[in-house]
């Protein structure tokens, strides 16, 4: 079934380039570090007073771990590229490197291959709990692909030039994931996420703050325990160091936005989300 008509401007038509992500991936992040022994992780976030979303990420191929760290950037680029048609052509990979200001040498393409394989073999289970029901979606991020062997295993020499020949190769997003993306796209400024490319926890905090401050009708507070759970932390593990890191990330985000979308409350009471200019009212 085709998704509903596009209600969001195409990223290229906006004055400031944006990335488009489905809401579950914004509210619940991927792991921060690689651990080949961990084949699935679960994140939980509150949608409303009595509504929750639980997202489980599963690695489906024994040779590839769960996506982690800066794999977030490639996944965000993929969902943005796929927004219009659900498909991504390998000939567009060079745009991923340009978007995030990455080196285009052979090592960079080797890292891309590894990131792509982790994402291509990722499954996601999304459970939404409402007062009267639970809805579960089981998704395989990239169920169908046609991959040139030269791209995946061949020499990386002159690979950027070779990409121009790869227009007939590509992959398709899971149809239900595409529907999520089309029905509830969450925009994020590319310039902001590019600044957090190598800081995955900062990336997750920035996405959370940008989304929550945009949709908020009034200032709200995310309790510290809920924030810790949402950002993949663990109780009792360097809470002061973690809070210092998050405060540093929030300060960086403020500088990028030239406004204050959120602030930490004293006494470990949580993160107060403020209202952003241009947000929903």
mmCIF file of C-alpha atoms in Angstrom:
data_model
loop_
_atom_site.group_PDB
_atom_site.id
_atom_site.type_symbol
_atom_site.label_atom_id
_atom_site.label_comp_id
_atom_site.label_asym_id
_atom_site.label_seq_id
_atom_site.Cartn_x
_atom_site.Cartn_y
_atom_site.Cartn_z
ATOM 1 C CA UNK A 1 0.000 0.000 0.000
ATOM 2 C CA UNK A 2 1.367 3.407 -0.935
ATOM 3 C CA UNK A 3 1.865 5.956 1.822
ATOM 4 C CA UNK A 4 -0.335 9.063 2.044
ATOM 5 C CA UNK A 5 0.527 12.158 0.018
ATOM 6 C CA UNK A 6 3.636 14.008 1.098
ATOM 7 C CA UNK A 7 2.749 16.763 3.573
ATOM 8 C CA UNK A 8 6.364 17.839 4.149
ATOM 9 C CA UNK A 9 8.507 19.883 1.736
ATOM 10 C CA UNK A 10 11.320 17.959 0.065
ATOM 11 C CA UNK A 11 14.618 18.549 1.899
ATOM 12 C CA UNK A 12 16.282 20.127 -1.125
ATOM 13 C CA UNK A 13 13.545 22.784 -1.404
ATOM 14 C CA UNK A 14 14.211 24.269 2.016
ATOM 15 C CA UNK A 15 16.453 27.244 2.626
ATOM 16 C CA UNK A 16 18.300 25.309 5.320
ATOM 17 C CA UNK A 17 18.909 21.696 4.383
ATOM 18 C CA UNK A 18 17.281 19.238 6.755
ATOM 19 C CA UNK A 19 17.295 15.538 7.497
ATOM 20 C CA UNK A 20 14.042 13.625 7.892
ATOM 21 C CA UNK A 21 13.759 10.758 10.344
ATOM 22 C CA UNK A 22 10.862 8.577 11.534
ATOM 23 C CA UNK A 23 9.783 9.440 15.068
ATOM 24 C CA UNK A 24 10.746 6.092 16.708
ATOM 25 C CA UNK A 25 14.381 6.525 15.635
ATOM 26 C CA UNK A 26 14.435 10.044 17.056
ATOM 27 C CA UNK A 27 13.048 9.074 20.456
ATOM 28 C CA UNK A 28 15.084 5.882 20.887
ATOM 29 C CA UNK A 29 18.700 5.790 19.769
ATOM 30 C CA UNK A 30 21.070 3.092 18.549
ATOM 31 C CA UNK A 31 23.933 1.804 20.745
ATOM 32 C CA UNK A 32 26.851 4.169 21.282
ATOM 33 C CA UNK A 33 29.667 1.628 20.985
ATOM 34 C CA UNK A 34 30.250 -1.638 19.149
ATOM 35 C CA UNK A 35 29.786 -4.798 21.203
ATOM 36 C CA UNK A 36 29.646 -7.900 18.953
ATOM 37 C CA UNK A 37 28.288 -9.963 21.863
ATOM 38 C CA UNK A 38 25.142 -7.812 22.101
ATOM 39 C CA UNK A 39 22.681 -8.772 19.371
ATOM 40 C CA UNK A 40 19.747 -6.636 20.481
ATOM 41 C CA UNK A 41 19.046 -3.558 22.598
ATOM 42 C CA UNK A 42 15.770 -2.020 23.751
ATOM 43 C CA UNK A 43 14.992 1.662 24.325
ATOM 44 C CA UNK A 44 11.827 3.105 25.856
ATOM 45 C CA UNK A 45 10.351 6.611 25.633
ATOM 46 C CA UNK A 46 7.175 8.323 26.794
ATOM 47 C CA UNK A 47 4.795 9.655 24.140
ATOM 48 C CA UNK A 48 2.179 11.033 26.514
ATOM 49 C CA UNK A 49 0.802 10.672 30.007
ATOM 50 C CA UNK A 50 -0.317 7.090 29.371
ATOM 51 C CA UNK A 51 1.412 6.337 26.082
ATOM 52 C CA UNK A 52 4.819 4.726 25.635
ATOM 53 C CA UNK A 53 6.949 3.540 22.757
ATOM 54 C CA UNK A 54 9.462 0.716 23.068
ATOM 55 C CA UNK A 55 11.925 0.107 20.249
ATOM 56 C CA UNK A 56 14.099 -3.001 20.021
ATOM 57 C CA UNK A 57 17.010 -3.087 17.576
ATOM 58 C CA UNK A 58 18.118 -6.555 16.427
ATOM 59 C CA UNK A 59 21.195 -7.629 14.452
ATOM 60 C CA UNK A 60 20.067 -10.319 12.000
ATOM 61 C CA UNK A 61 23.340 -11.445 10.377
ATOM 62 C CA UNK A 62 26.049 -13.242 12.384
ATOM 63 C CA UNK A 63 28.828 -11.380 10.561
ATOM 64 C CA UNK A 64 27.577 -7.888 11.428
ATOM 65 C CA UNK A 65 26.943 -6.202 14.755
ATOM 66 C CA UNK A 66 24.204 -3.761 15.588
ATOM 67 C CA UNK A 67 24.674 -0.305 14.076
ATOM 68 C CA UNK A 68 26.338 2.024 16.562
ATOM 69 C CA UNK A 69 27.906 5.447 17.005
ATOM 70 C CA UNK A 70 28.101 7.496 13.814
ATOM 71 C CA UNK A 71 26.057 4.879 11.942
ATOM 72 C CA UNK A 72 23.236 7.204 13.018
ATOM 73 C CA UNK A 73 24.321 9.690 10.374
ATOM 74 C CA UNK A 74 24.176 7.172 7.542
ATOM 75 C CA UNK A 75 20.757 5.937 8.681
ATOM 76 C CA UNK A 76 19.471 9.526 8.834
ATOM 77 C CA UNK A 77 20.842 10.209 5.361
ATOM 78 C CA UNK A 78 19.182 7.026 4.068
ATOM 79 C CA UNK A 79 15.736 7.917 5.465
ATOM 80 C CA UNK A 80 16.077 11.429 4.034
ATOM 81 C CA UNK A 81 17.066 10.137 0.604
ATOM 82 C CA UNK A 82 14.246 7.583 0.683
ATOM 83 C CA UNK A 83 11.550 10.027 1.771
ATOM 84 C CA UNK A 84 10.118 10.677 -1.692
ATOM 85 C CA UNK A 85 10.038 7.161 -3.166
ATOM 86 C CA UNK A 86 11.229 4.727 -0.506
ATOM 87 C CA UNK A 87 14.304 3.977 -2.623
ATOM 88 C CA UNK A 88 17.969 4.990 -2.518
ATOM 89 C CA UNK A 89 20.451 4.694 -5.395
ATOM 90 C CA UNK A 90 24.083 3.900 -4.677
ATOM 91 C CA UNK A 91 25.072 6.630 -7.104
ATOM 92 C CA UNK A 92 23.961 9.125 -4.419
ATOM 93 C CA UNK A 93 26.455 7.907 -1.803
ATOM 94 C CA UNK A 94 28.853 10.760 -2.578
ATOM 95 C CA UNK A 95 26.185 13.132 -1.237
ATOM 96 C CA UNK A 96 26.391 11.382 2.150
ATOM 97 C CA UNK A 97 30.090 12.263 2.386
ATOM 98 C CA UNK A 98 29.452 15.847 1.317
ATOM 99 C CA UNK A 99 26.506 16.277 3.684
ATOM 100 C CA UNK A 100 28.571 15.387 6.747
ATOM 101 C CA UNK A 101 31.852 16.849 5.545
ATOM 102 C CA UNK A 102 33.573 13.441 5.503
ATOM 103 C CA UNK A 103 36.804 12.547 3.783
ATOM 104 C CA UNK A 104 36.265 10.727 0.484
ATOM 105 C CA UNK A 105 39.396 8.580 0.580
ATOM 106 C CA UNK A 106 39.546 4.802 0.484
ATOM 107 C CA UNK A 107 39.380 4.388 4.257
ATOM 108 C CA UNK A 108 36.176 6.459 4.374
ATOM 109 C CA UNK A 109 34.516 4.225 1.781
ATOM 110 C CA UNK A 110 35.618 1.132 3.702
ATOM 111 C CA UNK A 111 33.919 2.556 6.801
ATOM 112 C CA UNK A 112 30.838 3.306 4.698
ATOM 113 C CA UNK A 113 30.674 -0.314 3.548
ATOM 114 C CA UNK A 114 30.776 -1.515 7.144
ATOM 115 C CA UNK A 115 28.108 0.969 8.230
ATOM 116 C CA UNK A 116 25.865 0.072 5.330
ATOM 117 C CA UNK A 117 26.099 -3.647 6.093
ATOM 118 C CA UNK A 118 25.179 -3.102 9.739
ATOM 119 C CA UNK A 119 22.140 -1.024 8.765
ATOM 120 C CA UNK A 120 21.157 -3.356 5.900
ATOM 121 C CA UNK A 121 21.002 -6.254 8.364
ATOM 122 C CA UNK A 122 19.115 -4.383 11.086
ATOM 123 C CA UNK A 123 15.602 -5.320 12.187
ATOM 124 C CA UNK A 124 13.445 -3.095 14.376
ATOM 125 C CA UNK A 125 10.503 -4.003 16.577
ATOM 126 C CA UNK A 126 8.334 -1.021 17.540
ATOM 127 C CA UNK A 127 5.753 -1.425 20.305
ATOM 128 C CA UNK A 128 3.385 1.415 21.115
ATOM 129 C CA UNK A 129 1.447 1.100 24.341
ATOM 130 C CA UNK A 130 -1.773 3.117 24.597
ATOM 131 C CA UNK A 131 -4.290 3.037 27.464
ATOM 132 C CA UNK A 132 -6.458 0.444 25.706
ATOM 133 C CA UNK A 133 -4.122 -1.436 23.339
ATOM 134 C CA UNK A 134 -0.613 -2.383 22.292
ATOM 135 C CA UNK A 135 0.435 -2.051 18.648
ATOM 136 C CA UNK A 136 3.529 -3.883 17.406
ATOM 137 C CA UNK A 137 5.404 -3.372 14.145
ATOM 138 C CA UNK A 138 8.239 -5.672 13.049
ATOM 139 C CA UNK A 139 10.454 -4.103 10.409
ATOM 140 C CA UNK A 140 13.495 -5.101 8.394
ATOM 141 C CA UNK A 141 15.122 -1.767 7.543
ATOM 142 C CA UNK A 142 16.331 -2.739 4.051
ATOM 143 C CA UNK A 143 14.408 -5.834 2.909
ATOM 144 C CA UNK A 144 15.395 -5.537 -0.774
ATOM 145 C CA UNK A 145 18.635 -4.403 -2.394
ATOM 146 C CA UNK A 146 20.707 -4.728 -5.559
ATOM 147 C CA UNK A 147 24.320 -4.186 -4.627
ATOM 148 C CA UNK A 148 27.272 -3.886 -7.049
ATOM 149 C CA UNK A 149 30.000 -6.245 -5.825
ATOM 150 C CA UNK A 150 32.610 -3.667 -6.778
ATOM 151 C CA UNK A 151 31.131 -1.269 -4.237
ATOM 152 C CA UNK A 152 30.944 -3.834 -1.437
ATOM 153 C CA UNK A 153 34.199 -5.742 -1.899
ATOM 154 C CA UNK A 154 36.232 -4.161 -4.698
ATOM 155 C CA UNK A 155 39.021 -1.610 -4.671
ATOM 156 C CA UNK A 156 38.229 1.800 -3.223
ATOM 157 C CA UNK A 157 40.461 3.504 -5.767
ATOM 158 C CA UNK A 158 38.563 6.123 -7.784
ATOM 159 C CA UNK A 159 35.386 4.890 -6.115
ATOM 160 C CA UNK A 160 33.711 8.303 -6.136
ATOM 161 C CA UNK A 161 33.951 8.318 -9.942
ATOM 162 C CA UNK A 162 32.699 4.735 -10.107
ATOM 163 C CA UNK A 163 29.589 5.701 -8.128
ATOM 164 C CA UNK A 164 28.272 7.544 -11.172
ATOM 165 C CA UNK A 165 27.826 4.144 -12.840
ATOM 166 C CA UNK A 166 25.753 2.781 -9.970
ATOM 167 C CA UNK A 167 22.464 4.494 -10.719
ATOM 168 C CA UNK A 168 20.669 1.217 -11.485
ATOM 169 C CA UNK A 169 21.786 -0.252 -8.168
ATOM 170 C CA UNK A 170 20.129 0.579 -4.888
ATOM 171 C CA UNK A 171 17.857 -0.531 -2.089
ATOM 172 C CA UNK A 172 14.332 -0.077 -0.775
ATOM 173 C CA UNK A 173 13.209 0.788 2.740
ATOM 174 C CA UNK A 174 10.783 -1.482 4.550
ATOM 175 C CA UNK A 175 7.330 -0.279 3.483
ATOM 176 C CA UNK A 176 6.066 0.127 7.050
ATOM 177 C CA UNK A 177 9.171 2.084 8.037
ATOM 178 C CA UNK A 178 8.559 4.277 4.997
ATOM 179 C CA UNK A 179 4.981 4.828 6.150
ATOM 180 C CA UNK A 180 6.250 5.874 9.584
ATOM 181 C CA UNK A 181 8.605 8.298 7.889
ATOM 182 C CA UNK A 182 5.960 9.744 5.564
ATOM 183 C CA UNK A 183 3.217 10.045 8.169
ATOM 184 C CA UNK A 184 5.350 11.454 11.000
ATOM 185 C CA UNK A 185 8.582 12.892 9.593
ATOM 186 C CA UNK A 186 10.763 14.584 12.181
ATOM 187 C CA UNK A 187 12.956 17.283 10.598
ATOM 188 C CA UNK A 188 16.373 18.152 11.996
ATOM 189 C CA UNK A 189 18.827 20.743 10.629
ATOM 190 C CA UNK A 190 21.697 19.028 8.874
ATOM 191 C CA UNK A 191 24.127 21.636 10.224
ATOM 192 C CA UNK A 192 23.226 20.680 13.798
ATOM 193 C CA UNK A 193 23.487 16.926 13.347
ATOM 194 C CA UNK A 194 26.694 17.301 11.337
ATOM 195 C CA UNK A 195 28.239 18.996 14.379
ATOM 196 C CA UNK A 196 27.364 15.917 16.472
ATOM 197 C CA UNK A 197 28.465 13.346 13.878
ATOM 198 C CA UNK A 198 31.212 11.962 16.118
ATOM 199 C CA UNK A 199 29.282 12.371 19.359
ATOM 200 C CA UNK A 200 26.406 9.857 19.293
ATOM 201 C CA UNK A 201 25.050 10.711 22.742
ATOM 202 C CA UNK A 202 25.122 14.386 21.817
ATOM 203 C CA UNK A 203 23.341 13.488 18.552
ATOM 204 C CA UNK A 204 20.585 11.711 20.496
ATOM 205 C CA UNK A 205 20.229 14.572 22.983
ATOM 206 C CA UNK A 206 20.086 17.141 20.156
ATOM 207 C CA UNK A 207 17.388 15.184 18.308
ATOM 208 C CA UNK A 208 15.359 14.723 21.469
ATOM 209 C CA UNK A 209 15.554 18.391 22.443
ATOM 210 C CA UNK A 210 14.820 19.621 18.915
ATOM 211 C CA UNK A 211 11.775 17.390 18.592
ATOM 212 C CA UNK A 212 10.332 17.909 22.066
ATOM 213 C CA UNK A 213 10.822 21.690 22.016
ATOM 214 C CA UNK A 214 9.225 21.930 18.565
ATOM 215 C CA UNK A 215 6.036 20.010 19.417
ATOM 216 C CA UNK A 216 5.690 21.329 22.990
ATOM 217 C CA UNK A 217 2.672 23.504 23.799
ATOM 218 C CA UNK A 218 4.164 24.478 27.160
ATOM 219 C CA UNK A 219 7.460 23.921 28.989
ATOM 220 C CA UNK A 220 7.773 20.332 30.213
ATOM 221 C CA UNK A 221 10.275 18.386 32.304
ATOM 222 C CA UNK A 222 11.836 15.030 31.418
ATOM 223 C CA UNK A 223 12.763 13.393 34.761
ATOM 224 C CA UNK A 224 16.408 12.378 35.069
ATOM 225 C CA UNK A 225 15.669 8.629 35.266
ATOM 226 C CA UNK A 226 13.472 8.802 32.156
ATOM 227 C CA UNK A 227 16.135 10.796 30.296
ATOM 228 C CA UNK A 228 18.784 8.282 31.346
ATOM 229 C CA UNK A 229 16.656 5.398 30.103
ATOM 230 C CA UNK A 230 15.920 7.144 26.825
ATOM 231 C CA UNK A 231 19.561 7.956 26.149
ATOM 232 C CA UNK A 232 20.708 4.428 26.897
ATOM 233 C CA UNK A 233 22.425 5.113 30.212
ATOM 234 C CA UNK A 234 22.424 2.915 33.298
ATOM 235 C CA UNK A 235 21.602 3.885 36.841
ATOM 236 C CA UNK A 236 24.595 4.057 39.110
ATOM 237 C CA UNK A 237 27.229 4.341 36.358
ATOM 238 C CA UNK A 238 29.067 7.665 36.626
ATOM 239 C CA UNK A 239 25.879 9.778 36.826
ATOM 240 C CA UNK A 240 27.838 12.984 37.484
ATOM 241 C CA UNK A 241 30.143 12.418 34.529
ATOM 242 C CA UNK A 242 27.178 11.630 32.298
ATOM 243 C CA UNK A 243 25.360 14.769 33.404
ATOM 244 C CA UNK A 244 28.495 16.833 32.748
ATOM 245 C CA UNK A 245 28.725 15.362 29.237
ATOM 246 C CA UNK A 246 25.065 16.071 28.536
ATOM 247 C CA UNK A 247 25.395 19.633 29.851
ATOM 248 C CA UNK A 248 28.349 20.147 27.510
ATOM 249 C CA UNK A 249 26.328 18.774 24.577
ATOM 250 C CA UNK A 250 23.382 21.020 25.455
ATOM 251 C CA UNK A 251 25.673 24.061 25.593
ATOM 252 C CA UNK A 252 26.984 23.173 22.139
ATOM 253 C CA UNK A 253 23.429 22.792 20.830
ATOM 254 C CA UNK A 254 22.475 26.217 22.207
ATOM 255 C CA UNK A 255 25.389 27.768 20.329
ATOM 256 C CA UNK A 256 24.311 26.135 17.081
ATOM 257 C CA UNK A 257 20.706 27.307 17.452
ATOM 258 C CA UNK A 258 21.357 30.753 18.947
ATOM 259 C CA UNK A 259 18.562 30.055 21.423
ATOM 260 C CA UNK A 260 17.908 28.013 24.548
ATOM 261 C CA UNK A 261 15.591 25.088 23.756
ATOM 262 C CA UNK A 262 16.219 23.262 27.048
ATOM 263 C CA UNK A 263 17.985 23.494 30.408
ATOM 264 C CA UNK A 264 18.998 21.102 33.160
ATOM 265 C CA UNK A 265 17.301 21.662 36.502
ATOM 266 C CA UNK A 266 19.290 21.794 39.716
ATOM 267 C CA UNK A 267 19.291 18.864 42.099
ATOM 268 C CA UNK A 268 19.026 16.188 39.413
ATOM 269 C CA UNK A 269 15.360 16.994 38.795
ATOM 270 C CA UNK A 270 15.653 16.485 35.054
ATOM 271 C CA UNK A 271 15.730 18.351 31.753
ATOM 272 C CA UNK A 272 13.266 21.188 31.192
ATOM 273 C CA UNK A 273 12.156 21.487 27.561
ATOM 274 C CA UNK A 274 11.365 25.053 26.539
ATOM 275 C CA UNK A 275 9.499 26.346 23.501
ATOM 276 C CA UNK A 276 11.366 26.997 20.267
ATOM 277 C CA UNK A 277 10.661 29.874 17.942
ATOM 278 C CA UNK A 278 8.734 28.510 14.998
ATOM 279 C CA UNK A 279 7.495 25.487 16.964
ATOM 280 C CA UNK A 280 3.907 24.322 17.149
ATOM 281 C CA UNK A 281 1.561 26.489 19.180
#
